[in-house]
Short mmCIF file of C-alpha atoms in Angstrom, two decimals:
data_model
loop_
_atom_site.label_atom_id
_atom_site.label_comp_id
_atom_site.label_asym_id
_atom_site.label_seq_id
_atom_site.Cartn_x
_atom_site.Cartn_y
_atom_site.Cartn_z
CA MET A 1 7.63 -7.75 12.19
CA ILE A 2 5.90 -6.55 9.21
CA HIS A 3 7.90 -6.95 5.70
CA GLN A 4 6.25 -5.29 2.62
CA ILE A 5 7.04 -6.93 -0.61
CA ARG A 6 6.38 -4.19 -3.58
CA SER A 7 5.60 -5.91 -7.13
CA THR A 8 7.51 -4.68 -10.01
CA ASP A 9 5.22 -6.28 -12.73
CA GLY A 10 3.46 -3.11 -13.20
CA THR A 11 0.15 -4.08 -10.98
CA GLY A 12 1.28 -1.99 -8.05
CA THR A 13 0.60 -5.15 -6.13
CA LEU A 14 1.70 -5.04 -2.42
CA SER A 15 2.00 -8.15 -0.30
CA TYR A 16 2.90 -8.42 3.35
CA LEU A 17 4.94 -11.25 5.41
CA LEU A 18 4.30 -11.20 9.07
CA VAL A 19 6.90 -13.03 11.19
CA ASP A 20 6.75 -13.77 14.80
CA GLU A 21 9.95 -12.80 16.24
CA GLN A 22 10.15 -15.66 18.83
CA SER A 23 8.84 -18.72 16.92
CA ARG A 24 9.76 -17.49 13.54
CA HIS A 25 6.47 -18.58 12.28
CA ALA A 26 4.96 -16.37 9.70
CA LEU A 27 1.98 -15.49 7.49
CA ILE A 28 1.73 -13.77 4.30
CA ILE A 29 -1.07 -11.68 2.89
CA ASP A 30 -2.06 -11.08 -0.79
CA PRO A 31 1.06 -12.69 -2.39
CA ASN A 32 1.66 -12.19 -6.14
CA LYS A 33 2.85 -15.02 -8.21
CA GLU A 34 5.31 -12.52 -10.01
CA ASP A 35 6.93 -11.96 -6.94
CA LEU A 36 7.32 -15.65 -5.92
CA ASP A 37 11.13 -15.56 -6.17
CA ALA A 38 11.36 -12.37 -3.96
CA ILE A 39 9.02 -14.03 -1.41
CA VAL A 40 10.77 -17.35 -1.12
CA LYS A 41 13.87 -15.29 -0.55
CA LEU A 42 12.59 -13.29 1.99
CA VAL A 43 10.93 -16.08 3.92
CA LYS A 44 14.48 -17.89 4.04
CA GLU A 45 16.29 -14.67 4.86
CA GLN A 46 13.97 -14.11 8.05
CA ARG A 47 14.67 -18.05 8.88
CA ALA A 48 10.65 -17.99 8.92
CA THR A 49 8.51 -20.80 8.78
CA LEU A 50 5.49 -20.16 6.47
CA ARG A 51 2.48 -21.30 8.10
CA TYR A 52 -0.55 -19.35 6.54
CA ILE A 53 -1.36 -17.46 3.41
CA ILE A 54 -4.40 -14.99 3.77
CA GLU A 55 -6.10 -13.66 0.33
CA THR A 56 -7.93 -10.73 0.97
CA HIS A 57 -10.09 -11.63 -1.91
CA THR A 58 -10.23 -13.24 -5.34
CA HIS A 59 -7.91 -11.01 -7.34
CA VAL A 60 -8.61 -9.78 -11.08
CA ASP A 61 -5.55 -8.05 -11.93
CA HIS A 62 -3.12 -10.65 -10.85
CA VAL A 63 -2.29 -14.12 -10.01
CA SER A 64 -1.72 -15.27 -6.70
CA ALA A 65 1.45 -17.30 -5.43
CA ALA A 66 -0.76 -19.10 -2.83
CA HIS A 67 -0.62 -22.25 -4.93
CA GLU A 68 3.15 -22.45 -5.16
CA LEU A 69 3.54 -21.29 -1.51
CA LYS A 70 1.29 -24.33 -0.24
CA ASN A 71 3.32 -26.67 -2.15
CA LEU A 72 6.80 -25.20 -1.32
CA PHE A 73 6.05 -24.49 2.58
CA GLY A 74 2.98 -26.46 3.43
CA ALA A 75 1.09 -23.46 4.33
CA GLN A 76 -2.72 -23.18 4.73
CA LEU A 77 -4.70 -20.91 2.75
CA LEU A 78 -7.54 -18.76 4.24
CA MET A 79 -10.00 -17.07 2.77
CA HIS A 80 -13.71 -15.73 3.32
CA GLU A 81 -16.56 -17.99 3.25
CA ASN A 82 -17.99 -16.22 0.35
CA THR A 83 -14.96 -17.65 -1.84
CA LYS A 84 -17.03 -21.02 -2.11
CA ASN A 85 -19.18 -18.94 -4.80
CA LYS A 86 -15.81 -18.04 -6.92
CA TRP A 87 -16.53 -19.72 -10.05
CA LYS A 88 -19.79 -17.58 -10.49
CA ILE A 89 -17.50 -14.53 -10.92
CA VAL A 90 -15.36 -16.51 -13.49
CA SER A 91 -18.21 -16.43 -15.85
CA GLU A 92 -18.99 -13.04 -15.25
CA GLY A 93 -15.50 -11.87 -15.81
CA GLU A 94 -15.45 -13.24 -19.42
CA ARG A 95 -16.95 -9.90 -20.81
CA PHE A 96 -14.18 -7.90 -19.24
CA GLY A 97 -11.41 -10.23 -20.59
CA ILE A 98 -10.44 -11.07 -17.14
CA ALA A 99 -11.57 -14.65 -16.93
CA GLU A 100 -8.38 -16.15 -17.12
CA THR A 101 -7.01 -14.72 -14.01
CA LEU A 102 -10.06 -15.28 -12.25
CA ARG A 103 -9.80 -18.85 -13.23
CA ALA A 104 -6.30 -19.18 -12.25
CA ASN A 105 -7.28 -17.80 -8.76
CA ALA A 106 -10.34 -19.63 -8.33
CA ALA A 107 -8.61 -23.13 -8.80
CA MET A 108 -6.72 -22.47 -5.69
CA GLU A 109 -7.69 -24.88 -2.87
CA VAL A 110 -8.83 -22.99 0.27
CA ASP A 111 -7.93 -24.98 3.65
CA ARG A 112 -10.04 -22.67 5.88
CA TYR A 113 -12.92 -20.19 5.56
CA VAL A 114 -13.18 -17.21 7.76
CA ASN A 115 -15.93 -14.92 8.88
CA ASP A 116 -16.26 -11.59 10.35
CA GLY A 117 -14.69 -11.18 13.69
CA GLU A 118 -12.74 -14.64 13.61
CA THR A 119 -9.07 -14.64 14.72
CA LEU A 120 -5.82 -16.52 13.64
CA SER A 121 -2.84 -16.60 16.09
CA ILE A 122 0.69 -17.59 15.28
CA GLY A 123 3.32 -17.20 18.15
CA GLY A 124 2.85 -13.51 19.38
CA ILE A 125 0.72 -12.50 16.26
CA THR A 126 -3.12 -12.49 16.37
CA CYS A 127 -5.10 -11.01 13.26
CA THR A 128 -8.68 -10.53 13.32
CA PHE A 129 -10.71 -10.76 10.18
CA LEU A 130 -13.18 -7.96 9.17
CA TYR A 131 -15.67 -8.87 6.43
CA THR A 132 -15.45 -6.08 4.17
CA PRO A 133 -17.47 -6.33 0.98
CA GLY A 134 -17.55 -4.23 -2.09
CA HIS A 135 -14.63 -4.48 -4.08
CA THR A 136 -15.74 -8.25 -4.30
CA ASP A 137 -18.08 -10.28 -2.21
CA ASN A 138 -15.46 -12.33 -0.56
CA HIS A 139 -13.27 -9.31 0.63
CA ILE A 140 -11.73 -9.42 3.97
CA SER A 141 -9.27 -6.90 5.60
CA VAL A 142 -6.98 -8.21 8.37
CA LEU A 143 -6.37 -6.30 11.53
CA TYR A 144 -3.21 -6.80 13.77
CA GLU A 145 -2.63 -4.58 16.64
CA ASP A 146 -2.74 -0.87 15.15
CA ASN A 147 -2.37 -2.15 11.45
CA VAL A 148 -5.08 -2.92 8.84
CA PHE A 149 -4.47 -4.69 5.89
CA THR A 150 -6.98 -3.51 3.43
CA GLY A 151 -6.39 -5.16 0.20
CA ASP A 152 -8.19 -3.56 -2.43
CA LEU A 153 -11.12 -1.99 -0.25
CA LEU A 154 -9.04 1.26 0.69
CA LEU A 155 -5.71 2.36 -0.88
CA ILE A 156 -3.70 5.58 0.18
CA GLY A 157 -5.82 8.45 -1.20
CA GLN A 158 -8.55 6.30 -3.05
CA ALA A 159 -10.38 3.16 -2.78
CA GLY A 160 -10.50 0.01 -5.04
CA ARG A 161 -13.10 -0.34 -7.66
CA SER A 162 -16.53 -2.03 -6.74
CA ASP A 163 -17.91 -2.29 -10.66
CA LEU A 164 -15.91 -5.48 -11.42
CA PRO A 165 -17.35 -9.11 -10.92
CA GLY A 166 -18.64 -9.58 -7.09
CA GLY A 167 -18.42 -5.91 -6.56
CA ASN A 168 -21.03 -3.69 -5.00
CA VAL A 169 -20.82 0.15 -4.49
CA GLU A 170 -23.31 0.39 -1.52
CA ASP A 171 -21.35 -2.61 0.28
CA HIS A 172 -18.26 -0.80 -0.33
CA TYR A 173 -19.46 2.15 1.34
CA ASP A 174 -20.87 0.55 4.34
CA SER A 175 -17.34 -1.36 4.78
CA LEU A 176 -15.36 1.83 4.73
CA THR A 177 -18.01 3.73 6.91
CA LYS A 178 -18.66 0.86 9.35
CA LYS A 179 -15.66 -1.12 9.65
CA ILE A 180 -12.87 1.17 8.57
CA LEU A 181 -13.99 4.45 9.77
CA SER A 182 -14.65 2.63 13.32
CA LEU A 183 -11.05 1.92 13.92
CA PRO A 184 -8.82 4.48 15.97
CA GLU A 185 -7.58 7.29 14.02
CA SER A 186 -3.87 6.01 14.80
CA THR A 187 -4.33 2.93 12.88
CA LYS A 188 -2.12 2.22 10.11
CA ILE A 189 -3.57 1.40 6.48
CA TRP A 190 -1.64 -1.33 4.65
CA PRO A 191 -3.24 -1.24 1.11
CA GLY A 192 -3.12 -3.95 -1.56
CA HIS A 193 -2.07 -1.91 -4.31
CA ASP A 194 -0.21 1.46 -4.54
CA TYR A 195 0.65 3.15 -7.91
CA GLU A 196 2.66 6.12 -6.02
CA GLY A 197 5.29 4.29 -4.03
CA ASN A 198 3.59 4.79 -0.96
CA THR A 199 4.14 2.34 2.11
CA PHE A 200 1.33 2.96 4.44
CA SER A 201 -0.92 5.79 5.74
CA TYR A 202 -2.27 6.59 9.09
CA LEU A 203 -6.21 6.38 9.13
CA ARG A 204 -6.58 10.19 10.48
CA ASP A 205 -4.39 11.28 7.40
CA GLU A 206 -6.96 9.40 5.12
CA LYS A 207 -9.92 10.61 6.70
CA ARG A 208 -8.79 14.15 6.24
CA THR A 209 -7.44 13.62 2.69
CA ASN A 210 -9.23 10.86 0.83
CA PRO A 211 -12.20 11.90 -0.75
CA PHE A 212 -13.45 8.37 -0.77
CA LEU A 213 -14.07 8.69 3.14
CA GLN A 214 -15.71 11.95 3.00
CA GLN A 215 -18.87 11.21 1.01
CA PRO A 216 -21.90 11.70 3.56
CA THR A 217 -24.45 9.30 1.82
CA LYS A 218 -24.42 6.17 -0.27
CA GLU A 219 -25.88 7.94 -3.12
CA ALA A 220 -23.11 10.61 -2.82
CA TYR A 221 -20.70 7.91 -2.78
CA ALA A 222 -22.00 6.20 -5.60
CA LYS A 223 -22.19 9.31 -7.63
CA PHE A 224 -18.39 10.19 -6.89
CA VAL A 225 -17.08 6.52 -7.73
CA SER A 226 -18.95 6.60 -11.19
CA GLU A 227 -17.06 10.07 -11.97
CA PHE A 228 -13.78 9.00 -10.33
CA PHE A 229 -13.04 5.70 -12.25
CA PRO A 230 -12.63 5.26 -15.98
CA PRO A 231 -15.61 2.78 -17.08
CA LEU A 232 -14.36 -0.50 -17.86
CA ALA A 233 -14.17 -1.54 -21.54
CA GLU A 234 -15.73 -4.83 -22.40
CA SER A 235 -13.46 -7.63 -23.85
CA ILE A 236 -13.46 -7.94 -27.71
CA ALA A 237 -13.75 -11.45 -29.12
CA GLY A 238 -12.64 -12.97 -25.81
CA GLY A 239 -9.53 -10.81 -25.50
CA LYS A 240 -7.46 -10.79 -22.42
CA MET A 241 -7.23 -7.25 -20.65
CA THR A 242 -5.25 -5.94 -17.80
CA ILE A 243 -7.44 -4.31 -14.83
CA GLN A 244 -5.99 -1.80 -12.46
CA CYS A 245 -7.82 -1.57 -9.12
CA GLY A 246 -7.15 1.97 -8.45
CA VAL A 247 -5.83 4.86 -10.52
CA GLN A 248 -2.61 6.49 -10.99
CA ARG A 249 -2.57 10.30 -9.58
CA VAL A 250 -1.13 12.84 -11.94
CA ILE A 251 0.25 15.87 -10.24
CA SER A 252 1.72 18.99 -11.65
CA ASN A 253 4.39 20.70 -9.80
CA SER A 254 4.86 23.68 -12.29
CA ARG A 255 3.54 26.27 -10.24
CA GLU A 256 5.18 25.32 -6.76
CA PRO A 257 7.57 27.66 -4.91
CA PHE A 258 10.12 24.65 -5.11
CA LYS A 259 11.63 22.39 -7.34
CA SER A 260 10.90 18.57 -7.49
CA ILE A 261 14.07 16.73 -8.44
CA THR A 262 15.00 13.28 -9.75
CA PRO A 263 17.42 10.79 -7.88
CA ASP A 264 20.18 11.55 -10.24
CA GLU A 265 19.82 15.32 -9.46
CA LEU A 266 19.86 14.78 -5.87
CA GLU A 267 23.16 12.80 -6.16
CA THR A 268 24.76 15.46 -7.81
CA LEU A 269 23.60 18.14 -5.26
CA MET A 270 24.86 15.67 -2.28
CA LYS A 271 28.40 15.83 -4.10
CA THR A 272 28.50 19.58 -5.02
CA THR A 273 26.50 21.32 -2.27
CA PRO A 274 28.40 21.08 1.08
CA ASN A 275 25.56 22.66 3.33
CA LEU A 276 22.82 20.68 1.70
CA VAL A 277 20.30 19.51 4.33
CA LEU A 278 18.48 16.25 3.65
CA LEU A 279 15.14 16.42 5.61
CA GLU A 280 13.38 12.98 5.76
CA VAL A 281 10.06 13.52 7.22
CA ARG A 282 8.70 9.75 7.48
CA GLU A 283 8.59 8.05 10.97
CA PRO A 284 11.80 6.71 12.43
CA PHE A 285 10.32 3.37 12.33
CA GLU A 286 9.51 3.50 8.46
CA LEU A 287 13.47 4.40 8.05
CA MET A 288 14.50 1.46 10.17
CA ALA A 289 12.16 -0.89 8.15
CA PHE A 290 12.47 0.46 4.71
CA GLY A 291 15.68 2.21 4.43
CA LYS A 292 16.90 5.93 4.33
CA ILE A 293 19.27 7.91 2.00
CA PRO A 294 22.48 8.23 3.89
CA GLY A 295 23.04 11.49 5.78
CA VAL A 296 19.48 12.43 6.28
CA VAL A 297 18.04 14.39 9.38
CA ASN A 298 14.67 12.73 10.49
CA ILE A 299 11.79 15.21 11.51
CA PRO A 300 8.56 13.46 10.74
CA THR A 301 5.92 15.42 9.35
CA GLU A 302 3.77 15.81 12.33
CA GLN A 303 6.63 17.08 14.60
CA LEU A 304 7.92 19.58 11.96
CA LEU A 305 6.19 22.61 13.76
CA SER A 306 7.52 21.88 17.03
CA ARG A 307 11.22 21.05 15.98
CA MET A 308 11.57 23.82 13.31
CA ASN A 309 14.43 25.20 15.65
CA GLU A 310 16.34 22.04 14.57
CA LEU A 311 16.65 23.47 10.90
CA PRO A 312 19.23 25.92 9.97
CA GLN A 313 17.94 29.29 10.94
CA ASP A 314 19.62 30.94 7.50
CA THR A 315 16.70 30.43 5.28
CA SER A 316 19.13 30.41 2.28
CA THR A 317 20.28 27.07 3.36
CA PRO A 318 19.19 24.47 0.65
CA ILE A 319 16.97 21.85 1.89
CA VAL A 320 16.09 18.44 0.30
CA CYS A 321 12.68 17.16 1.65
CA ILE A 322 12.28 13.19 1.36
CA CYS A 323 9.89 10.49 2.18
CA GLN A 324 8.89 7.17 0.70
CA SER A 325 7.03 8.31 -2.46
CA GLY A 326 7.52 12.06 -2.54
CA SER A 327 3.75 12.96 -1.30
CA ARG A 328 4.38 13.80 2.21
CA SER A 329 7.68 15.43 1.48
CA TYR A 330 5.86 17.48 -1.26
CA GLU A 331 3.63 19.03 1.71
CA VAL A 332 6.78 19.92 3.64
CA ALA A 333 8.44 21.51 1.08
CA HIS A 334 5.41 23.51 0.14
CA TYR A 335 5.45 24.48 4.10
CA LEU A 336 8.85 25.65 3.98
CA ALA A 337 8.98 27.33 0.75
CA THR A 338 5.62 29.34 1.33
CA ARG A 339 5.13 29.69 5.15
CA ALA A 340 8.71 29.36 6.80
CA GLY A 341 10.74 31.51 4.18
CA TYR A 342 13.39 29.09 2.92
CA ARG A 343 14.38 30.08 -0.64
CA THR A 344 15.90 27.06 -1.93
CA VAL A 345 13.91 23.79 -1.29
CA TYR A 346 13.63 20.67 -3.24
CA ASN A 347 11.32 17.70 -3.11
CA LEU A 348 12.60 14.48 -4.00
CA ASP A 349 10.30 13.06 -6.54
CA GLU A 350 9.24 9.38 -6.10
CA GLY A 351 11.06 9.50 -2.93
CA THR A 352 13.17 6.71 -1.35
CA PHE A 353 11.36 4.32 -3.63
CA GLY A 354 12.66 6.29 -6.73
CA TRP A 355 15.99 6.29 -5.38
CA VAL A 356 16.33 2.56 -4.78
CA GLN A 357 14.75 1.74 -8.25
CA SER A 358 17.30 4.05 -9.67
CA GLY A 359 20.02 1.67 -8.43
CA LYS A 360 21.13 3.80 -5.40
CA LYS A 361 21.90 2.54 -2.01
CA VAL A 362 20.12 3.01 1.12
CA GLU A 363 20.97 2.35 5.16
CA ARG A 364 19.03 -0.53 6.14
CA GLY A 365 17.89 -1.72 9.65
CA SER A 366 15.39 -3.63 11.42
CA VAL A 367 12.43 -2.52 13.66
CA LYS A 368 9.20 -4.03 15.41
CA ILE A 369 6.15 -2.31 13.48
#
């Protein structure tokens, strides 16, 4: 069972609690100190025994909760072998104003160092560690069945920076092309950050849409990265700065043949429009794991063309397209309005995530993923 913990501290940090259903033993990946209360609550709700903490790398944008979780649960901290050189990047972080965060993370005692190809098993869960440097020189990704937790190496629609202390753009390119792209296309990508409300993405979709995975050479990749990310400003007089490891995407819907609506607007439509269709385009297991707005009809994006007959034949029927963040539903709304002929199409901006953030209820369940 995978449980995703989304930070509310503005860093876009995502942590993951993996719980073995039989033994109730658990591990957590990239816990954020700001989310400590939520993590502890989740562990207790799951009646889990937290055995291991995995940090994919030494973070620059938030302080890890590993120290507190070690003390609370007696869990062991695992990181890559190169973490032994962690104090070197602390001094490098001074000029960017991030030494304080690096110092706090470097002070944590690592119980086990891991290398590429090593595994960790708890109950029925077996994880394989992939050494994926580039964002930092101690970065690992964690492979579990058809899931890969990519930390700050690969994000949804983009990738992490490689110009921070310990980063290297050529290593980053090699990690993406030789490690991540060698995985099956059905692999689910679970990133360490997301700034759009996404939960995960399939590798096949990232290969198709993520420009970081489409650069043909290291030289082309380095040029693309240098133009994609804003330059890092150096700290003035030792000041403290907050670093964002990716960038927030800005999309304008002004020319689209459908309307983007807020959660409040959707709530009003649900009360005033009897024939309104709520089309939820996520996978069924996402609805079970992360919740769904009551009354939705579920047709996953990839099944839309083969299941169009399940939608109303009357093209004047109003349809609201919904996903976790508003990204997948945006594409579906565009298709329904431009290709399928529906005249009243809406996209729920910020998706179910925005719905929940605005205080509205979802139906929840549990599912093995």
